Coordinates of C-alpha atoms in Angstrom, one line a residue:
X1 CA 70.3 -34.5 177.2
X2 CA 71.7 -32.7 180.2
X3 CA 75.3 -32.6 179.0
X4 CA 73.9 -29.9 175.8
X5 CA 72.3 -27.8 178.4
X6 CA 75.3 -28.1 180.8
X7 CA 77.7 -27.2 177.4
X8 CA 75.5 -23.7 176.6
X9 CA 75.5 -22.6 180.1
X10 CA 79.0 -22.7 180.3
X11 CA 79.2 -20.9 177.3
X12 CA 76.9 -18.3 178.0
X13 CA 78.6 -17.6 181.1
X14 CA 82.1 -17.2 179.4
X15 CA 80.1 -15.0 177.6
X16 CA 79.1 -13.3 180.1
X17 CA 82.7 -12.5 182.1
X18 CA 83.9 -11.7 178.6
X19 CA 81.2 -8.7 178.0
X20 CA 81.8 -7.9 181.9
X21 CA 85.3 -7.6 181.6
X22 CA 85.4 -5.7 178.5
X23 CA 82.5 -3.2 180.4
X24 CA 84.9 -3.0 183.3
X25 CA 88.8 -2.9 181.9
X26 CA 88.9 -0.9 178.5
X27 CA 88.2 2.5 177.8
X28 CA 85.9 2.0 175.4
X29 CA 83.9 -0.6 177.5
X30 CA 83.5 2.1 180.5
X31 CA 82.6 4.5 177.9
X32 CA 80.2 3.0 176.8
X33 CA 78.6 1.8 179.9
X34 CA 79.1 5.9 181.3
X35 CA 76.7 6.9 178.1
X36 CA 74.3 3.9 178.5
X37 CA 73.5 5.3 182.5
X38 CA 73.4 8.8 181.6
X39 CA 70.8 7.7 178.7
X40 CA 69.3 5.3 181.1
X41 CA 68.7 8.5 183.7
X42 CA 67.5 10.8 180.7
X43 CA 64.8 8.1 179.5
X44 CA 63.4 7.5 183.8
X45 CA 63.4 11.2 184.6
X46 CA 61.2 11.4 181.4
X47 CA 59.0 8.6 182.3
X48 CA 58.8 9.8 186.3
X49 CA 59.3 13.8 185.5
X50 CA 58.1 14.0 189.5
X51 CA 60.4 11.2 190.9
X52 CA 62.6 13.5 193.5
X53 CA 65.5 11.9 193.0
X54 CA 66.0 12.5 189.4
X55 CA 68.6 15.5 189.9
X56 CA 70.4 12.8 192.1
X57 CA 70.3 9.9 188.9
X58 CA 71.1 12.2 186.8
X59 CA 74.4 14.1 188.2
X60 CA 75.5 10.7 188.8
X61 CA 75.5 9.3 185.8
X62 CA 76.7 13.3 183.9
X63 CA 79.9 12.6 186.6
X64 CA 80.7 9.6 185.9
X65 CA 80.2 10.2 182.0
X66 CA 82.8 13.0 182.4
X67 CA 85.1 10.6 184.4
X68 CA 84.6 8.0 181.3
X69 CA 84.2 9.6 178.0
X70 CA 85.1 13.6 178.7
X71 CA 88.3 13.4 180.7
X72 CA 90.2 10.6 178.9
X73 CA 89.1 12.2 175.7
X74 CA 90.4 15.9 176.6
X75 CA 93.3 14.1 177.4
X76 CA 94.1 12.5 174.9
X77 CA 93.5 15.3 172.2
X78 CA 95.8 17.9 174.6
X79 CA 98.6 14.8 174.5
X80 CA 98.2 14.4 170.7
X81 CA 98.1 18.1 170.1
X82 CA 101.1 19.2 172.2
X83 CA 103.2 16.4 170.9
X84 CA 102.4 18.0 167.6
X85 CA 103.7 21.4 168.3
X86 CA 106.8 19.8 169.8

């Protein structure tokens, strides 16, 4: 009976590191991770409109959105559009 249990756990785990990883080393995990905070600070400075540190949540998660999604993103389109005019 244990060694089922045991068996899932271990594969929930590898689970686990696999969605971690994925968060932590591709672009499009650390994108999405950027717009699930800057949601998740939208959705508690809505719910707490007189929490003081909602500015703070808030230009936290808009930086590192722009590190995540905006940056890479500009980048890429000025690489892809000045290789096309070369």
């Amino acid at each position: 009976m244990a060694f089922p249990l045991i068996a899932a756990a271990g594969m929930a785990f590898k689970i686990a590191k696999s969605v971690y990883d994925w968060t932590q080393k591709t672009p499009q995990g650390r994108a999405t991770m950027a717009g699930a905070g800057l949601l998740a600070s939208y959705q508690h400075t809505k719910a707490h409109p007189n929490d003081p540190l909602n500015g703070h949540h808030i230009g936290e998660a808009s930086k590192k959105f722009g590190q995540d999604v905006v940056n890479p993103t500009v980048n890429s389109l000025y690489r892809h559009v000045r290789k096309d005019l070369t």
